[in-house]
Amino acid sequence: MSVVESEAPEDRPAAAEGGQVPSAMQYDYTNFYFGSGDDAFAMLEPFSEWWAESHPAGYYLYGLPMQGAPKTRVDIRDTKTGQIHHDLLNFASYNYLGLSYRPEVKEAVIEATHLYGNGASGSPVLSGSMEIHYQLAERLAVFKGKEAVLIFPTGYSANLGVIAGLMRPGDLIVADQYAHASVVDGMILSKANSRFFRHNKVEDLERKLKRFDGKKLVIVEGVYSMDGDIAVLPEILEVSKRHGARVLIDEAHSTFIYGERGRGVAEHFGLDDEVDIHIGTFSKSLGGQGGFVAGSKALIDYLRGFSRSRFFSCGISPVVAAGILKALEIFEAEPELRQRLWANVEYMHSLLNQGGVPVGNSESQVVPILVNDDARVLEIGEALMRDGVYINPVQYPAVPKHKSRFRMSISAAHSREELEQGARIITRVLERYGICPQTSDTITSTTG
Ligand SMILES: Cc1ncc(COP(=O)(O)O)c(C=O)c1O
């Protein structure tokens, strides 16, 4: 395998030393970022060589084809062996409330297909706005308790469009260091001065804000997507407001979960009206696709004109919009869904605790299983799949190097037996790798 100049040479394993060719698993995407020469395709061949080795060695675990809906048990095609793994316990899909495959949602989707056909066939500012898009935006604004809502093709493009739509070169954006890639990309696109403060450390945020005169935006997440902990919002708001900064909260993983009405972490803290910009997605709790921003009418009117990721992209499919609208209706009619989710979250956390599984500071349905072993996380992922659990490994660049983990999603749809069985398998596999103490036999169930 040929090795090329990396973005961060110090991170590269000592390939040339001793003339030994290291295993493919010692490399990652970093090694194929920069290359010498004038050909824009210079990296393709070395990358292909590496991919040919690394893919069957474990990277194949990403993007495995699911054979049906993201239910709590799924059939998955193993692309290395061609074999279908049947009935795996699914802790990989978001779908936190099990709404993606509800019969009423499927019916709504079918009905909308008859009326609208498949796509929106235009930008939402031109011909791509159907009546159903307006209904969805209005319904969401009422749910969020805000004057207006703007819908985007994805949660990713919502962050991109809102951040770059609002902030300009010379302004300052300060985001939590664990902010999602879409926040980071929005910051880059805006060309504003971009800084990061240490995760949830308000003193660090204040240091970054007080050195700057001018327009300022602070960005946090409600529930952090790779750690499952929540923003220390009261302190963050106090510091931000004192320094004249506006605040954006990305509630991708917390809308429909946190707060009395499910509006998110801002509502959970009783600070919904203090936050200036609220981002959410349809891809997580509602099991659909698309993103949104909620706020004042003035903010939404401005962003409608300046959010290029929405302006210059096709509107979400009316079929998807109909499914989301129905999912939202069910969410509002069935508060027991959220109660069941929280009961499951509490139960799974207690089972994993009994097994000594390291889950960091997670306090939500997003549970990282911290392996911190970049070389072995994929091997462990294969072992989990063989033993009956489907869960996604997460490596650099989604998390920092040496912070590899599995990212578990708990759903209201999981039964207690499924949670127990999952916790036992995970604990047993992690014991074999020395990550958990030998305790799996002590996990006790409350279901008998
Ligand atoms: C915090 C956060 N924001 C935004 C997004 C992007 O959302 P979507 O998948 O709807 O594009 C994600 C997706 O995982 C996320 O975790």
mmCIF file of N, CA, C and O and ligand atoms in Angstrom, residues 94 154-157 159 180 182 221 223 225 250 252-253 281-284 290-291, ligand 1:
data_model
loop_
_atom_site.group_PDB
_atom_site.id
_atom_site.type_symbol
_atom_site.label_atom_id
_atom_site.label_comp_id
_atom_site.label_asym_id
_atom_site.label_seq_id
_atom_site.Cartn_x
_atom_site.Cartn_y
_atom_site.Cartn_z
ATOM 1 N N TYR A 94 -31.839 6.220 14.548
ATOM 2 C CA TYR A 94 -32.372 7.307 15.401
ATOM 3 C C TYR A 94 -33.818 6.951 15.770
ATOM 4 O O TYR A 94 -34.046 6.333 16.760
ATOM 5 N N THR A 154 -32.456 19.267 4.729
ATOM 6 C CA THR A 154 -31.925 18.380 5.785
ATOM 7 C C THR A 154 -31.584 19.230 7.008
ATOM 8 O O THR A 154 -31.503 20.466 6.907
ATOM 9 N N GLY A 155 -31.318 18.568 8.126
ATOM 10 C CA GLY A 155 -30.823 19.280 9.299
ATOM 11 C C GLY A 155 -29.458 19.880 9.003
ATOM 12 O O GLY A 155 -29.138 20.987 9.451
ATOM 13 N N TYR A 156 -28.661 19.148 8.242
ATOM 14 C CA TYR A 156 -27.328 19.641 7.865
ATOM 15 C C TYR A 156 -27.453 20.975 7.140
ATOM 16 O O TYR A 156 -26.789 21.957 7.478
ATOM 17 N N SER A 157 -28.332 21.032 6.146
ATOM 18 C CA SER A 157 -28.433 22.270 5.364
ATOM 19 C C SER A 157 -29.116 23.380 6.165
ATOM 20 O O SER A 157 -28.928 24.558 5.860
ATOM 21 N N ASN A 159 -28.404 24.058 9.370
ATOM 22 C CA ASN A 159 -27.289 24.720 10.059
ATOM 23 C C ASN A 159 -26.450 25.543 9.087
ATOM 24 O O ASN A 159 -26.075 26.678 9.373
ATOM 25 N N HIS A 180 -21.733 19.755 15.973
ATOM 26 C CA HIS A 180 -21.838 18.865 14.807
ATOM 27 C C HIS A 180 -21.129 19.460 13.587
ATOM 28 O O HIS A 180 -20.991 20.677 13.452
ATOM 29 N N SER A 182 -22.131 19.970 10.704
ATOM 30 C CA SER A 182 -22.930 20.944 9.942
ATOM 31 C C SER A 182 -22.794 22.351 10.534
ATOM 32 O O SER A 182 -22.864 23.345 9.808
ATOM 33 N N GLU A 221 -25.391 22.723 21.215
ATOM 34 C CA GLU A 221 -26.409 21.711 20.906
ATOM 35 C C GLU A 221 -27.254 21.470 22.157
ATOM 36 O O GLU A 221 -26.780 21.717 23.273
ATOM 37 N N VAL A 223 -28.880 18.216 23.057
ATOM 38 C CA VAL A 223 -28.200 16.966 23.416
ATOM 39 C C VAL A 223 -27.028 16.805 22.447
ATOM 40 O O VAL A 223 -27.215 16.912 21.230
ATOM 41 N N SER A 225 -24.515 15.078 20.079
ATOM 42 C CA SER A 225 -24.847 13.915 19.256
ATOM 43 C C SER A 225 -23.920 12.719 19.463
ATOM 44 O O SER A 225 -24.303 11.594 19.177
ATOM 45 N N ASP A 250 -28.888 23.995 18.543
ATOM 46 C CA ASP A 250 -29.225 22.917 17.606
ATOM 47 C C ASP A 250 -29.843 21.790 18.435
ATOM 48 O O ASP A 250 -29.152 21.103 19.181
ATOM 49 N N ALA A 252 -31.252 19.004 17.357
ATOM 50 C CA ALA A 252 -31.470 17.845 16.484
ATOM 51 C C ALA A 252 -31.884 16.615 17.290
ATOM 52 O O ALA A 252 -32.796 15.888 16.898
ATOM 53 N N HIS A 253 -31.206 16.378 18.415
ATOM 54 C CA HIS A 253 -31.467 15.155 19.191
ATOM 55 C C HIS A 253 -32.362 15.398 20.402
ATOM 56 O O HIS A 253 -32.623 14.473 21.163
ATOM 57 N N THR A 281 -34.371 18.873 13.503
ATOM 58 C CA THR A 281 -34.406 18.003 12.309
ATOM 59 C C THR A 281 -35.640 17.104 12.381
ATOM 60 O O THR A 281 -36.207 16.874 13.450
ATOM 61 N N PHE A 282 -36.018 16.590 11.228
ATOM 62 C CA PHE A 282 -37.100 15.601 11.165
ATOM 63 C C PHE A 282 -36.535 14.185 11.115
ATOM 64 O O PHE A 282 -37.280 13.216 11.116
ATOM 65 N N SER A 283 -35.209 14.090 11.012
ATOM 66 C CA SER A 283 -34.596 12.787 10.749
ATOM 67 C C SER A 283 -34.394 11.951 12.007
ATOM 68 O O SER A 283 -34.069 10.776 11.915
ATOM 69 N N LYS A 284 -34.571 12.546 13.172
ATOM 70 C CA LYS A 284 -34.282 11.809 14.404
ATOM 71 C C LYS A 284 -35.596 11.308 15.035
ATOM 72 O O LYS A 284 -36.074 10.249 14.671
ATOM 73 N N GLY A 290 -35.284 16.004 6.723
ATOM 74 C CA GLY A 290 -35.421 17.448 6.579
ATOM 75 C C GLY A 290 -35.047 18.134 7.875
ATOM 76 O O GLY A 290 -34.843 17.490 8.898
ATOM 77 N N GLY A 291 -34.907 19.471 7.801
ATOM 78 C CA GLY A 291 -34.560 20.231 8.997
ATOM 79 C C GLY A 291 -35.379 21.508 9.054
ATOM 80 O O GLY A 291 -36.104 21.827 8.108
HETATM 81 C C1 LIG B 1 -26.472 17.865 16.209
HETATM 82 C C2 LIG B 1 -26.841 17.576 14.789
HETATM 83 N N1 LIG B 1 -27.190 18.592 13.992
HETATM 84 C C3 LIG B 1 -27.545 18.389 12.717
HETATM 85 C C4 LIG B 1 -27.545 17.127 12.171
HETATM 86 C C5 LIG B 1 -27.927 16.924 10.745
HETATM 87 O O1 LIG B 1 -29.226 16.465 10.661
HETATM 88 P P1 LIG B 1 -29.771 15.671 9.382
HETATM 89 O O2 LIG B 1 -29.321 14.270 9.508
HETATM 90 O O3 LIG B 1 -31.237 15.838 9.486
HETATM 91 O O4 LIG B 1 -29.196 16.340 8.173
HETATM 92 C C6 LIG B 1 -27.200 16.030 12.961
HETATM 93 C C7 LIG B 1 -27.211 14.675 12.396
HETATM 94 O O5 LIG B 1 -26.800 13.708 12.905
HETATM 95 C C8 LIG B 1 -26.828 16.263 14.304
HETATM 96 O O6 LIG B 1 -26.471 15.250 15.110
#
